[in-house]
Coordinates of N, CA and C in Angstrom, one line a residue:
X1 N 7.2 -6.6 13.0 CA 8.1 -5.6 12.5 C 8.4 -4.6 13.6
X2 N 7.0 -4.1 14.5 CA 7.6 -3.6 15.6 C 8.5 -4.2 16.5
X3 N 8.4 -5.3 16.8 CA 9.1 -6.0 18.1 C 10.8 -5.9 17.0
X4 N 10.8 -6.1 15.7 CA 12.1 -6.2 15.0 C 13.1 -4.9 15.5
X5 N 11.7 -3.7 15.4 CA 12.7 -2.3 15.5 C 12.8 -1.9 17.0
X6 N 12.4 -2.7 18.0 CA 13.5 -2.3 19.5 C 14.3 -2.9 19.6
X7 N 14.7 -3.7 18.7 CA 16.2 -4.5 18.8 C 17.1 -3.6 17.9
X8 N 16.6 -3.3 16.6 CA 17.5 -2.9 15.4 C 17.4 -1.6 15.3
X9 N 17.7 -0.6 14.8 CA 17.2 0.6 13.8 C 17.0 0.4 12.8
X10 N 15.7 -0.2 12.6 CA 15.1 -1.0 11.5 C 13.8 0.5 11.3
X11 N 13.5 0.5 9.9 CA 12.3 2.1 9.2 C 12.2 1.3 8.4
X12 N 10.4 0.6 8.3 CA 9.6 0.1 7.5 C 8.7 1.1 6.3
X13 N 8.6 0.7 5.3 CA 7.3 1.0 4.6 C 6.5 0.0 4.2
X14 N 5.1 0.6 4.2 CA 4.1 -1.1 4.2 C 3.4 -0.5 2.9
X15 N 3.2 -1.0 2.4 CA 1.8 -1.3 1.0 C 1.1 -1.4 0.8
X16 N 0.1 -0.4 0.3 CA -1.2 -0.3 0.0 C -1.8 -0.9 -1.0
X17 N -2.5 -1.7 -1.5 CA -2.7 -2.1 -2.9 C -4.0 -1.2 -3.4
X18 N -4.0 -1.1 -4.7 CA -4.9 -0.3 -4.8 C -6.4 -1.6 -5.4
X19 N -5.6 -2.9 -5.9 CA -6.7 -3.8 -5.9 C -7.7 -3.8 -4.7
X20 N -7.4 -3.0 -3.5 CA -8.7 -2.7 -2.4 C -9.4 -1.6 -3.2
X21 N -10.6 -2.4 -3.3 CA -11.7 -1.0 -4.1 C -11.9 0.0 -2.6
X22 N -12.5 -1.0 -1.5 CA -12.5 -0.2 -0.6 C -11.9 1.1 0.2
X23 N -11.8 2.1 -0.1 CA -11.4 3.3 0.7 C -10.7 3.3 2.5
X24 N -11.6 2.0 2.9 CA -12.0 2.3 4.2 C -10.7 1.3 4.7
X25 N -11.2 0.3 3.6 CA -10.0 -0.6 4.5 C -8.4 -0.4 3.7
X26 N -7.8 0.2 2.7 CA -6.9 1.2 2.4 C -6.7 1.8 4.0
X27 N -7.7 2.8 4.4 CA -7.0 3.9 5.6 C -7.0 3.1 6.7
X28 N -8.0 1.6 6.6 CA -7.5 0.9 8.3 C -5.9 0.3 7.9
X29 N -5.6 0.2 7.1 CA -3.9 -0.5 6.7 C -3.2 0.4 7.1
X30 N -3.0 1.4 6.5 CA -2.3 2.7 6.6 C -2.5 3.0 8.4
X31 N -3.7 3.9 8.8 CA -3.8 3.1 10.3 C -3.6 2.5 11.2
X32 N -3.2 1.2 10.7 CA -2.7 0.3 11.7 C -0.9 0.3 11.3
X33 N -1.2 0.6 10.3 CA 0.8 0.9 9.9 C 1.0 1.8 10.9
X34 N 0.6 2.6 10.8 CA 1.2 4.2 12.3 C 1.2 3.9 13.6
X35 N -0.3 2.9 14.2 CA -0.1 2.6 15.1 C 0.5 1.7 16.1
X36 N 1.2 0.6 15.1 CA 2.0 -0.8 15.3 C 3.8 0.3 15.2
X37 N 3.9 0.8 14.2 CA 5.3 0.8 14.0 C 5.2 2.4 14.4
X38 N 4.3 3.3 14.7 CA 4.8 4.7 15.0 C 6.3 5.5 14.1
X39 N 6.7 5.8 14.7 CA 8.3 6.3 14.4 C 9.2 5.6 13.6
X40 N 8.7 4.3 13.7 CA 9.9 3.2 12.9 C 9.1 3.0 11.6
X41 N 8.3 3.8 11.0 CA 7.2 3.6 9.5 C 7.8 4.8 9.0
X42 N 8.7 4.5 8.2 CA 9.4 5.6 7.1 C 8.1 5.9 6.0
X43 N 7.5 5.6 5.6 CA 6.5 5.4 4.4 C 5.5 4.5 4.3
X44 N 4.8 4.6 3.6 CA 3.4 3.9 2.8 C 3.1 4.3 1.1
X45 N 3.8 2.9 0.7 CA 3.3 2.6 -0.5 C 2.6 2.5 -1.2
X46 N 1.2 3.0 -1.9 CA 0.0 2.9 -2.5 C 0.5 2.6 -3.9
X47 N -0.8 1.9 -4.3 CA -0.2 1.2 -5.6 C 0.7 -0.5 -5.7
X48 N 0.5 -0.7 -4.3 CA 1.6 -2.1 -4.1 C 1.5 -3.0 -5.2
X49 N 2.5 -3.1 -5.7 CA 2.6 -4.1 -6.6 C 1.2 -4.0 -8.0
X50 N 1.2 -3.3 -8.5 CA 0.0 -3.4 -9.7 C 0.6 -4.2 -10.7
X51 N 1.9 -4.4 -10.9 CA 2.2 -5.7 -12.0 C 2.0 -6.6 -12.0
X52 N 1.4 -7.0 -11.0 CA 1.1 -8.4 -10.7 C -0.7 -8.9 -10.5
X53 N -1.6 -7.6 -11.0 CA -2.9 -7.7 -10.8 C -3.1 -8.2 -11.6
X54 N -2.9 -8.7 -12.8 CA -3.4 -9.4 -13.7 C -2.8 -10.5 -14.0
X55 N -1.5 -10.5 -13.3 CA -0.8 -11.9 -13.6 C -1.5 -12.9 -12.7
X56 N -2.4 -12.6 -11.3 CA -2.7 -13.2 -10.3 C -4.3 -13.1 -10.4
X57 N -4.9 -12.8 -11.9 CA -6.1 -12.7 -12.3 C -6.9 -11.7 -11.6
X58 N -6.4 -10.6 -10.5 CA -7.9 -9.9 -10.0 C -8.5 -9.2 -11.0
X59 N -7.5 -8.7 -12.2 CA -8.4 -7.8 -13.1 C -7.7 -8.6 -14.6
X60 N -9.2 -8.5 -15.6 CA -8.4 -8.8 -16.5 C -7.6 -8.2 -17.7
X61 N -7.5 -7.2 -17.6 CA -6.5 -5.7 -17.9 C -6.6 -5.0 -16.7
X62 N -4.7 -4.4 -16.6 CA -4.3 -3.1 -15.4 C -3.4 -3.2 -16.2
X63 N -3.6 -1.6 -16.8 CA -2.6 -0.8 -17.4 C -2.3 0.4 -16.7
X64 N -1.3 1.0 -17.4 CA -0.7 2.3 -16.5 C -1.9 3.2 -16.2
X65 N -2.7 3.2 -17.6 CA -4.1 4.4 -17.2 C -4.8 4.1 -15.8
X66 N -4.5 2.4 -16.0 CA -5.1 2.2 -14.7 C -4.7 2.7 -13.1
X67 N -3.5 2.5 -13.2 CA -2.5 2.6 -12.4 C -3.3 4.2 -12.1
X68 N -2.9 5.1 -13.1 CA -2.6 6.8 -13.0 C -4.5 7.2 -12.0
X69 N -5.2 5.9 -12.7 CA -6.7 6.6 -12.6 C -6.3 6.3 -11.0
X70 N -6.1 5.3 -10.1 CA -6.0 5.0 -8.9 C -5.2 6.0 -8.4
X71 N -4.4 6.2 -8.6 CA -3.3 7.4 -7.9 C -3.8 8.6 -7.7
X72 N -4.4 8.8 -8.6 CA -5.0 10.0 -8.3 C -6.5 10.3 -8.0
X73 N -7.1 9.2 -7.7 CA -8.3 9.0 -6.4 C -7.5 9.3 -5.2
X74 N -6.4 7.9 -5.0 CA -5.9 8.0 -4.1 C -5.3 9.5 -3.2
X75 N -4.1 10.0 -4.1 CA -4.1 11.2 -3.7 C -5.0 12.0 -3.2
X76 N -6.2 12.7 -3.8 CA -7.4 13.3 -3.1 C -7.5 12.7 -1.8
X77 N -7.6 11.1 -1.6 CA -7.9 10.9 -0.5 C -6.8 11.1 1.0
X78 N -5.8 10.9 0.4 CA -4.9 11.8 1.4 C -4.2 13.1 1.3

C-alpha cells in the first residue's frame, strides 16, 4: 500500500477487528498502519467487519449490543 502511494495519491484506511480480544495486538495493527503508510493513512477502522463474526463462526451471537460493548472499550482505549 505504501509502495502504491509514491506512485498515486492514494489515502488508505486499515481495519481493526474487534474479534482481537487482545488490546495489544489491536495497537500493534494500528502501529504498524502509521508506520508503513505515515501521511498516506487517512483512518483506522475499529470494528472491521462485525457482520460477518458469526457468519464465519468466531462467535456464536454478535449483535449490535455487541458491537456498542466493543466500541466503547475501544474508545477508552484510544
Amino acid at each position: 500500500m505504501a509502495n502504491i502511494s509514491t506512485h498515486v495519491n492514494v489515502l488508505w484506511f486499515i481495519g481493526v477487528p474487534f474479534l482481537l480480544q487482545d488490546t495489544a495486538t489491536r495497537l500493534a495493527i494500528t502501529d504498524k498502519g502509521y508506520q508503513i503508510l505515515g501521511d498516506h493513512l487517512r483512518g483506522i477502522h475499529i470494528g472491521n467487519e462485525p457482520d460477518l463474526y458469526q457468519r464465519h463462526q468466531h462467535f456464536t451471537t454478535y449483535g449490535l449490543s455487541n458491537y456498542f460493548q466493543a466500541l466503547a472499550l475501544m474508545s477508552k482505549i484510544w
